[in-house]
Amino acid sequence: MRDHPRLPTSPGFWRSPLRGPWFTAVLGLVLLVGVTVLFVTGLVSYAAYNPDLSRVNDMTPDKGVLGFYLFAWPTGPVWLYRFTQGLHVTLGITLVPVLLAKLWSVVPRLFALPPARSLAHALERISLLLLVGGGLFEFTTGVLNVQLDYVFPGSFYPLHFYGAWVFFAAFVAHAVLKTPTAVRAVRHRLRERSDLVPPHPDAPTVSRRGALGLVGGGSLLLLLTTVGQSLGGPFRRTALLAPHGTADPGGGPNGFQINKTAAYAGITAADTHEDNWRLVVTGRTGTVRLSRSQLLRLPQHSSSLPIACVEGWSTADQWWRGVRLRDLAALVGYDGDPPDVLVESLQRHGAFRRAALRANQVADGRSLLALFVNGEELSPDHGRPARIIVPAAPGVLNTKWVARLTFGDL
């Protein structure tokens, strides 16, 4: 049965002349660089949420030693998260054809019999299972999250975070074992016998270089139809595969991208009406309640900042105006260095209706409780009557429809 040519367990079943050490090695070396960048930028994205600050920010409980690298996320440069997360998402989508081609190039090995010739071979097969399964899981969940299609069970954050560690551990082990061979195969175009080379290949219809060109062309097409969502401006209309690409956000001062509308978040006109809404600020000396008119009488400051989201999209810099967070902290007893702050929204349900900001973010003079954008009052969809805007922070930490600020150690 193992040698029956109609079964995938037979070497004779796989007849493409493209398979071979050189073709697989080139794809593998591209993934070696690309996946490493994806892993690093993914860890950076997790750090940007300041998960050690407060449990409300931490979507991955019990991370334990996996959080060894966490640090206070900086507020500059203002485009930092826009760059790192844009790179993470755009590169991940661009590498999809390379990943699929690499898996296709080695698929005969998945059906090789016997499944384990020794204990060492069995461990190698298990590592390959984690590598292939982990890679498909990470890329699939990442693409679904970018498309705002949450069909997977559970929260995206812990699934993607823990899956990344499993996948990358198997990836490192595989890279250590195979990279020297891959480099030799590329340098010297090895002709040595390999189980990847079919014993009775079909006639070629395209060269291996041509096949690599097709893979590269597919990756280039995905790059060109995705990267515009991170670049913004006129390039946004080229982001055909991005949910915030060609969608028209409307015109005027509030005409830029959002994730959730006020209606989706359950925010009504009565909730935000000036007669009903009050900002509750709590700190060392007690609690103050501020109406919109009272906020307008406080010193007003402006900041030119983008919004960048975990899905990879970002806006151009918008001109925000409002009250500095550190000035609000001073109202409740923090005249010197302000502490952390817990921000709560009028939004009643959903993730990140509460978010925590670090003291360095509160202290930055560009961090605002914004009341205006681009010279006009915030629209309901952009967070009227007030929203947070903090330089270099992930979009979900720029809470909309703010109802309460609690300053202090969190």
Coordinates of C-alpha atoms in Angstrom, one line a residue:
M1 CA 0.0 0.0 0.0
R2 CA 2.9 2.4 0.8
D3 CA 4.1 2.1 -2.9
H4 CA 0.7 2.2 -4.6
P5 CA 1.0 5.1 -7.1
R6 CA -2.6 6.2 -6.4
L7 CA -2.0 6.8 -2.7
P8 CA -0.4 9.9 -1.3
T9 CA 1.9 7.7 0.8
S10 CA 3.6 6.6 -2.4
P11 CA 6.5 8.7 -3.7
G12 CA 5.1 8.1 -7.2
F13 CA 1.9 10.0 -6.3
W14 CA 3.7 13.3 -6.2
R15 CA 4.9 14.1 -9.7
S16 CA 5.5 17.9 -9.8
P17 CA 8.9 18.6 -11.2
L18 CA 9.0 21.9 -9.2
R19 CA 9.6 20.2 -5.9
G20 CA 13.1 20.0 -4.7
P21 CA 15.6 21.2 -2.1
W22 CA 16.4 24.5 -3.9
F23 CA 12.7 25.5 -4.3
T24 CA 11.9 24.7 -0.7
A25 CA 15.1 26.3 0.6
V26 CA 14.4 29.7 -1.0
L27 CA 10.8 29.8 0.4
G28 CA 12.1 28.7 3.8
L29 CA 14.7 31.4 4.0
V30 CA 12.1 34.1 3.1
L31 CA 9.9 32.8 5.9
L32 CA 12.8 32.7 8.3
V33 CA 13.2 36.4 8.0
G34 CA 9.5 37.3 7.6
V35 CA 8.2 35.1 10.5
T36 CA 10.9 36.5 12.8
V37 CA 9.8 40.0 12.1
L38 CA 6.1 39.0 12.6
F39 CA 6.9 37.5 16.0
V40 CA 8.8 40.5 17.2
T41 CA 6.3 43.0 16.0
G42 CA 3.5 40.9 17.5
L43 CA 5.2 41.0 20.9
V44 CA 5.7 44.7 20.5
S45 CA 1.9 45.1 19.8
Y46 CA 1.1 43.2 23.0
A47 CA 3.5 45.4 25.0
A48 CA 1.8 48.5 23.6
Y49 CA -1.4 47.6 25.5
N50 CA 0.5 47.9 28.8
P51 CA -0.9 44.6 30.0
D52 CA 0.9 44.7 33.4
L53 CA -0.8 48.0 34.2
S54 CA -4.2 46.8 35.0
R55 CA -6.3 43.6 34.5
V56 CA -8.7 45.6 32.3
N57 CA -5.9 45.9 29.6
D58 CA -4.8 42.3 29.8
M59 CA -6.5 40.0 27.3
T60 CA -4.1 37.1 28.1
P61 CA -4.4 36.1 31.8
D62 CA -1.8 33.9 33.4
K63 CA 0.8 34.8 30.8
G64 CA 3.5 34.1 33.5
V65 CA 7.0 34.0 32.2
L66 CA 5.8 34.8 28.7
G67 CA 5.5 38.4 29.7
F68 CA 9.2 38.8 30.6
Y69 CA 9.8 41.4 28.0
L70 CA 7.1 43.9 28.9
F71 CA 7.9 47.5 29.4
A72 CA 6.2 50.9 29.7
W73 CA 5.0 51.8 26.2
P74 CA 6.5 55.2 25.1
T75 CA 4.5 58.1 23.7
G76 CA 6.9 58.9 21.0
P77 CA 7.4 59.0 18.2
V78 CA 3.6 59.5 17.7
W79 CA 3.6 57.1 14.7
L80 CA 5.3 54.3 16.6
Y81 CA 2.3 51.9 16.9
R82 CA 1.1 52.9 13.4
F83 CA 4.5 51.7 12.1
T84 CA 4.9 48.5 14.1
Q85 CA 1.4 47.2 13.8
G86 CA 1.1 48.3 10.1
L87 CA 4.3 46.3 9.5
H88 CA 3.0 43.3 11.4
V89 CA -0.4 43.1 9.6
T90 CA 0.9 44.0 6.1
L91 CA 3.8 41.6 6.2
G92 CA 1.6 38.8 7.6
I93 CA -0.8 39.1 4.7
T94 CA 2.0 39.5 2.2
L95 CA 3.6 36.2 3.4
V96 CA 0.5 34.1 2.9
P97 CA 1.4 33.0 -0.7
V98 CA 5.0 32.2 0.5
L99 CA 3.6 30.1 3.4
L100 CA 1.2 28.2 1.2
A101 CA 3.9 27.5 -1.4
K102 CA 6.3 26.3 1.3
L103 CA 3.7 23.9 2.6
W104 CA 2.9 22.7 -0.9
S105 CA 6.6 22.1 -1.6
V106 CA 7.0 19.7 1.4
V107 CA 3.5 18.1 1.5
P108 CA 4.9 14.6 0.5
R109 CA 6.7 14.4 3.8
L110 CA 3.4 14.7 5.7
F111 CA 2.3 11.4 4.2
A112 CA 5.6 9.6 4.5
L113 CA 5.4 6.1 6.1
P114 CA 6.2 4.8 8.6
P115 CA 5.1 7.8 10.6
A116 CA 8.0 7.3 13.1
R117 CA 11.1 5.3 12.4
S118 CA 12.7 6.1 15.8
L119 CA 12.1 8.2 18.9
A120 CA 14.1 11.1 17.4
H121 CA 12.1 10.8 14.2
A122 CA 8.8 10.8 16.2
L123 CA 9.8 14.0 18.0
E124 CA 10.7 15.6 14.7
R125 CA 7.3 14.7 13.3
I126 CA 5.6 16.2 16.3
S127 CA 7.5 19.4 16.0
L128 CA 6.5 19.6 12.3
L129 CA 2.9 19.1 13.4
L130 CA 3.2 22.0 15.7
L131 CA 5.0 24.0 13.1
V132 CA 2.5 23.5 10.3
G133 CA -0.6 23.6 12.5
G134 CA 0.7 26.6 14.4
G135 CA 1.6 28.5 11.3
L136 CA -1.8 27.9 9.7
F137 CA -3.6 28.8 13.0
E138 CA -1.6 32.1 13.4
F139 CA -2.0 33.3 9.8
T140 CA -5.7 32.3 9.7
T141 CA -6.7 33.9 13.0
G142 CA -4.7 37.0 12.1
V143 CA -6.3 37.4 8.7
L144 CA -9.8 36.9 10.2
N145 CA -9.1 39.5 12.8
V146 CA -7.9 42.0 10.3
Q147 CA -11.2 41.4 8.3
L148 CA -13.2 41.9 11.6
D149 CA -14.6 38.4 11.1
Y150 CA -14.5 36.9 14.6
V151 CA -15.6 33.3 13.7
F152 CA -13.1 31.6 16.0
P153 CA -14.1 30.5 19.5
G154 CA -12.9 32.6 22.4
S155 CA -11.1 35.9 22.4
F156 CA -8.6 36.6 19.6
Y157 CA -6.0 38.0 22.0
P158 CA -5.1 34.9 24.1
L159 CA -5.6 32.6 21.1
H160 CA -3.2 34.5 18.9
F161 CA -0.7 35.3 21.8
Y162 CA -0.3 31.7 23.1
G163 CA -0.5 30.3 19.5
A164 CA 2.4 32.5 18.5
W165 CA 4.6 31.1 21.3
V166 CA 3.8 27.5 20.3
F167 CA 4.3 28.2 16.6
F168 CA 7.5 30.2 17.1
A169 CA 9.1 27.6 19.4
A170 CA 8.6 24.9 16.8
F171 CA 9.8 27.4 14.1
V172 CA 13.0 28.1 16.0
A173 CA 13.7 24.4 16.4
H174 CA 13.1 23.7 12.8
A175 CA 15.2 26.7 11.7
V176 CA 18.2 25.5 13.8
L177 CA 18.0 22.1 12.2
K178 CA 17.3 23.1 8.6
T179 CA 18.8 26.6 8.0
P180 CA 22.4 25.3 7.3
T181 CA 21.0 22.8 4.7
A182 CA 18.8 25.5 3.2
V183 CA 21.7 27.9 2.8
R184 CA 23.8 25.2 1.1
A185 CA 20.9 24.3 -1.2
V186 CA 20.5 28.0 -2.3
R187 CA 24.2 28.6 -2.7
H188 CA 25.2 25.5 -4.6
R189 CA 21.8 24.5 -6.0
L190 CA 22.2 21.0 -4.6
R191 CA 21.4 18.1 -6.9
E192 CA 21.6 15.6 -4.1
R193 CA 18.8 13.0 -3.7
S194 CA 15.9 14.1 -1.7
D195 CA 12.5 12.8 -0.8
L196 CA 11.1 16.0 -2.2
V197 CA 12.3 15.2 -5.7
P198 CA 9.7 12.9 -7.5
P199 CA 11.2 9.7 -8.9
H200 CA 9.0 10.0 -12.0
P201 CA 8.3 13.7 -12.5
D202 CA 5.8 15.0 -15.0
A203 CA 7.0 17.2 -17.9
P204 CA 7.6 20.8 -16.6
T205 CA 5.1 23.5 -17.6
V206 CA 7.0 26.3 -15.7
S207 CA 10.5 26.6 -14.3
R208 CA 11.2 26.7 -10.6
R209 CA 12.3 30.4 -11.0
G210 CA 9.0 31.0 -12.8
A211 CA 7.1 29.4 -9.9
L212 CA 8.9 31.6 -7.4
G213 CA 8.0 34.6 -9.6
L214 CA 4.3 33.6 -9.4
V215 CA 4.6 33.3 -5.6
G216 CA 6.4 36.7 -5.4
G217 CA 3.8 38.2 -7.7
G218 CA 1.0 37.0 -5.5
S219 CA 2.7 38.5 -2.4
L220 CA 3.3 41.8 -4.3
L221 CA -0.4 41.9 -5.2
L222 CA -1.4 41.4 -1.6
L223 CA 1.1 44.0 -0.5
L224 CA -0.3 46.6 -2.9
T225 CA -3.9 45.9 -1.9
T226 CA -3.3 46.0 1.8
V227 CA -0.5 48.5 2.7
G228 CA -2.6 51.6 1.8
Q229 CA -4.7 51.2 5.0
S230 CA -1.5 51.9 7.0
L231 CA -0.2 54.6 4.8
G232 CA -3.4 56.6 4.7
G233 CA -4.1 59.5 2.4
P234 CA -4.7 58.7 -1.3
F235 CA -3.1 55.3 -0.8
R236 CA -6.1 54.2 1.3
R237 CA -8.1 53.6 -1.8
T238 CA -5.7 50.9 -2.9
A239 CA -6.3 48.8 0.2
L240 CA -9.0 46.7 -1.5
L241 CA -8.6 43.8 0.9
A242 CA -8.8 46.0 4.1
P243 CA -12.1 46.6 5.8
H244 CA -11.1 50.3 6.3
G245 CA -9.6 50.6 2.8
T246 CA -12.0 51.8 0.2
A247 CA -14.9 52.4 2.6
D248 CA -15.9 56.1 2.5
P249 CA -15.8 57.6 6.0
G250 CA -17.6 60.7 4.8
G251 CA -16.4 64.2 4.5
G252 CA -15.7 67.2 6.7
P253 CA -13.6 67.5 9.9
N254 CA -15.0 64.2 11.2
G255 CA -14.5 62.4 7.9
F256 CA -11.9 59.7 9.0
Q257 CA -12.0 56.1 9.8
I258 CA -13.7 54.4 12.8
N259 CA -14.2 50.9 14.0
K260 CA -17.4 51.2 16.0
T261 CA -20.3 53.6 15.5
A262 CA -22.2 55.2 18.4
A263 CA -25.2 53.1 17.4
Y264 CA -23.2 49.9 17.5
A265 CA -21.9 50.7 21.0
G266 CA -25.4 51.5 22.2
I267 CA -24.7 55.2 22.8
T268 CA -27.9 57.3 22.5
A269 CA -28.4 61.1 22.1
A270 CA -29.8 61.2 25.6
D271 CA -26.6 59.7 27.0
T272 CA -24.4 62.4 25.5
H273 CA -26.8 65.4 25.8
E274 CA -25.2 68.3 27.7
D275 CA -27.9 68.4 30.3
N276 CA -27.3 64.7 31.2
W277 CA -23.6 64.0 30.6
R278 CA -21.0 64.8 33.3
L279 CA -17.4 63.7 33.4
V280 CA -16.6 62.1 36.8
V281 CA -12.9 62.6 37.8
T282 CA -11.7 60.8 40.9
G283 CA -8.3 61.0 42.6
R284 CA -6.4 61.7 45.8
T285 CA -8.5 64.6 47.0
G286 CA -11.9 63.2 46.1
T287 CA -14.3 63.4 43.1
V288 CA -15.3 66.3 40.8
R289 CA -18.1 66.3 38.2
L290 CA -17.6 68.4 35.2
S291 CA -20.1 69.4 32.5
R292 CA -19.0 70.1 29.0
S293 CA -19.2 73.9 29.6
Q294 CA -17.0 73.6 32.6
L295 CA -14.5 71.6 30.6
L296 CA -14.5 74.3 28.0
R297 CA -13.5 76.8 30.6
L298 CA -10.4 74.9 31.5
P299 CA -7.2 75.6 29.6
Q300 CA -7.5 74.1 26.1
H301 CA -4.6 72.5 24.2
S302 CA -4.1 71.0 20.8
S303 CA -2.3 67.9 19.4
S304 CA -1.8 66.5 15.9
L305 CA -2.0 62.8 16.3
P306 CA -3.1 59.7 14.2
I307 CA -5.2 56.8 15.4
A308 CA -3.7 53.3 14.7
C309 CA -5.5 50.1 15.4
V310 CA -4.5 46.5 15.9
E311 CA -6.1 45.5 12.6
G312 CA -3.3 47.4 10.9
W313 CA -5.3 50.5 9.7
S314 CA -4.5 54.0 10.7
T315 CA -5.7 57.5 10.1
A316 CA -3.7 60.5 8.9
D317 CA -2.8 63.0 11.7
Q318 CA -5.9 64.7 12.9
W319 CA -5.9 68.0 14.8
W320 CA -7.4 67.4 18.3
R321 CA -8.3 70.0 20.9
G322 CA -9.3 69.6 24.5
V323 CA -8.1 69.4 28.1
R324 CA -4.8 67.7 28.9
L325 CA -5.0 64.6 31.0
R326 CA -2.4 65.9 33.4
D327 CA -4.5 69.0 34.0
L328 CA -7.4 66.8 35.0
A329 CA -5.2 64.8 37.3
A330 CA -4.2 68.1 39.0
L331 CA -7.9 68.8 39.7
V332 CA -8.0 65.8 42.0
G333 CA -4.7 66.3 43.9
Y334 CA -1.9 65.3 41.5
D335 CA -0.1 68.6 40.9
G336 CA 3.3 67.0 40.3
D337 CA 3.9 63.8 38.4
P338 CA 0.4 62.4 37.5
P339 CA -0.3 58.7 38.2
D340 CA -1.9 56.0 36.1
V341 CA -5.6 56.5 35.1
L342 CA -8.5 54.2 34.5
V343 CA -10.8 55.4 31.7
E344 CA -14.4 54.3 31.6
S345 CA -16.8 54.8 28.7
L346 CA -20.5 55.3 28.4
Q347 CA -20.4 52.1 26.3
R348 CA -22.1 49.4 28.4
H349 CA -20.8 46.3 26.8
G350 CA -17.9 45.0 24.8
A351 CA -14.1 44.8 25.1
F352 CA -12.2 48.0 26.0
R353 CA -15.2 49.9 27.3
R354 CA -12.6 50.4 30.1
A355 CA -8.9 51.0 29.5
A356 CA -5.9 51.9 31.6
L357 CA -3.1 54.4 30.7
R358 CA 0.3 54.5 32.3
A359 CA 1.6 57.6 34.1
N360 CA 4.0 58.5 31.3
Q361 CA 1.0 58.6 28.9
V362 CA -1.0 60.8 31.3
A363 CA 2.0 63.1 31.8
D364 CA 2.6 63.7 28.1
G365 CA 1.3 67.2 27.2
R366 CA -0.1 65.8 23.9
S367 CA -2.4 63.4 25.8
L368 CA -5.9 64.9 25.8
L369 CA -9.5 64.5 26.7
A370 CA -10.5 65.7 23.3
L371 CA -13.6 67.8 22.7
F372 CA -12.9 68.9 19.2
V373 CA -11.2 67.4 16.1
N374 CA -10.1 69.5 13.1
G375 CA -11.8 72.6 14.4
E376 CA -15.2 71.0 14.9
E377 CA -17.0 69.2 17.8
L378 CA -16.5 65.5 17.8
S379 CA -19.2 63.6 16.0
P380 CA -21.1 60.9 17.9
D381 CA -19.2 58.2 16.0
H382 CA -15.9 59.8 17.0
G383 CA -16.7 59.9 20.7
R384 CA -18.8 63.0 21.5
P385 CA -19.0 64.5 24.0
A386 CA -15.3 63.6 24.9
R387 CA -12.7 61.0 24.0
I388 CA -9.1 60.1 24.9
I389 CA -6.3 60.7 22.4
V390 CA -2.8 59.6 23.4
P391 CA 0.3 59.6 21.2
A392 CA 1.6 56.2 19.9
A393 CA -1.1 54.3 21.8
P394 CA -3.2 51.5 20.2
G395 CA -6.6 52.8 19.0
V396 CA -8.6 50.9 21.5
L397 CA -6.9 52.7 24.4
N398 CA -8.1 56.0 22.9
T399 CA -11.5 55.5 24.6
K400 CA -14.5 57.2 23.1
W401 CA -17.6 58.5 25.0
V402 CA -15.6 59.0 28.2
A403 CA -17.7 59.0 31.4
R404 CA -15.2 58.6 34.2
L405 CA -11.5 59.0 34.9
T406 CA -10.0 57.4 38.0
F407 CA -6.4 58.6 38.8
G408 CA -4.1 56.6 41.1
D409 CA -2.1 53.4 41.3
L410 CA -3.8 50.6 39.3

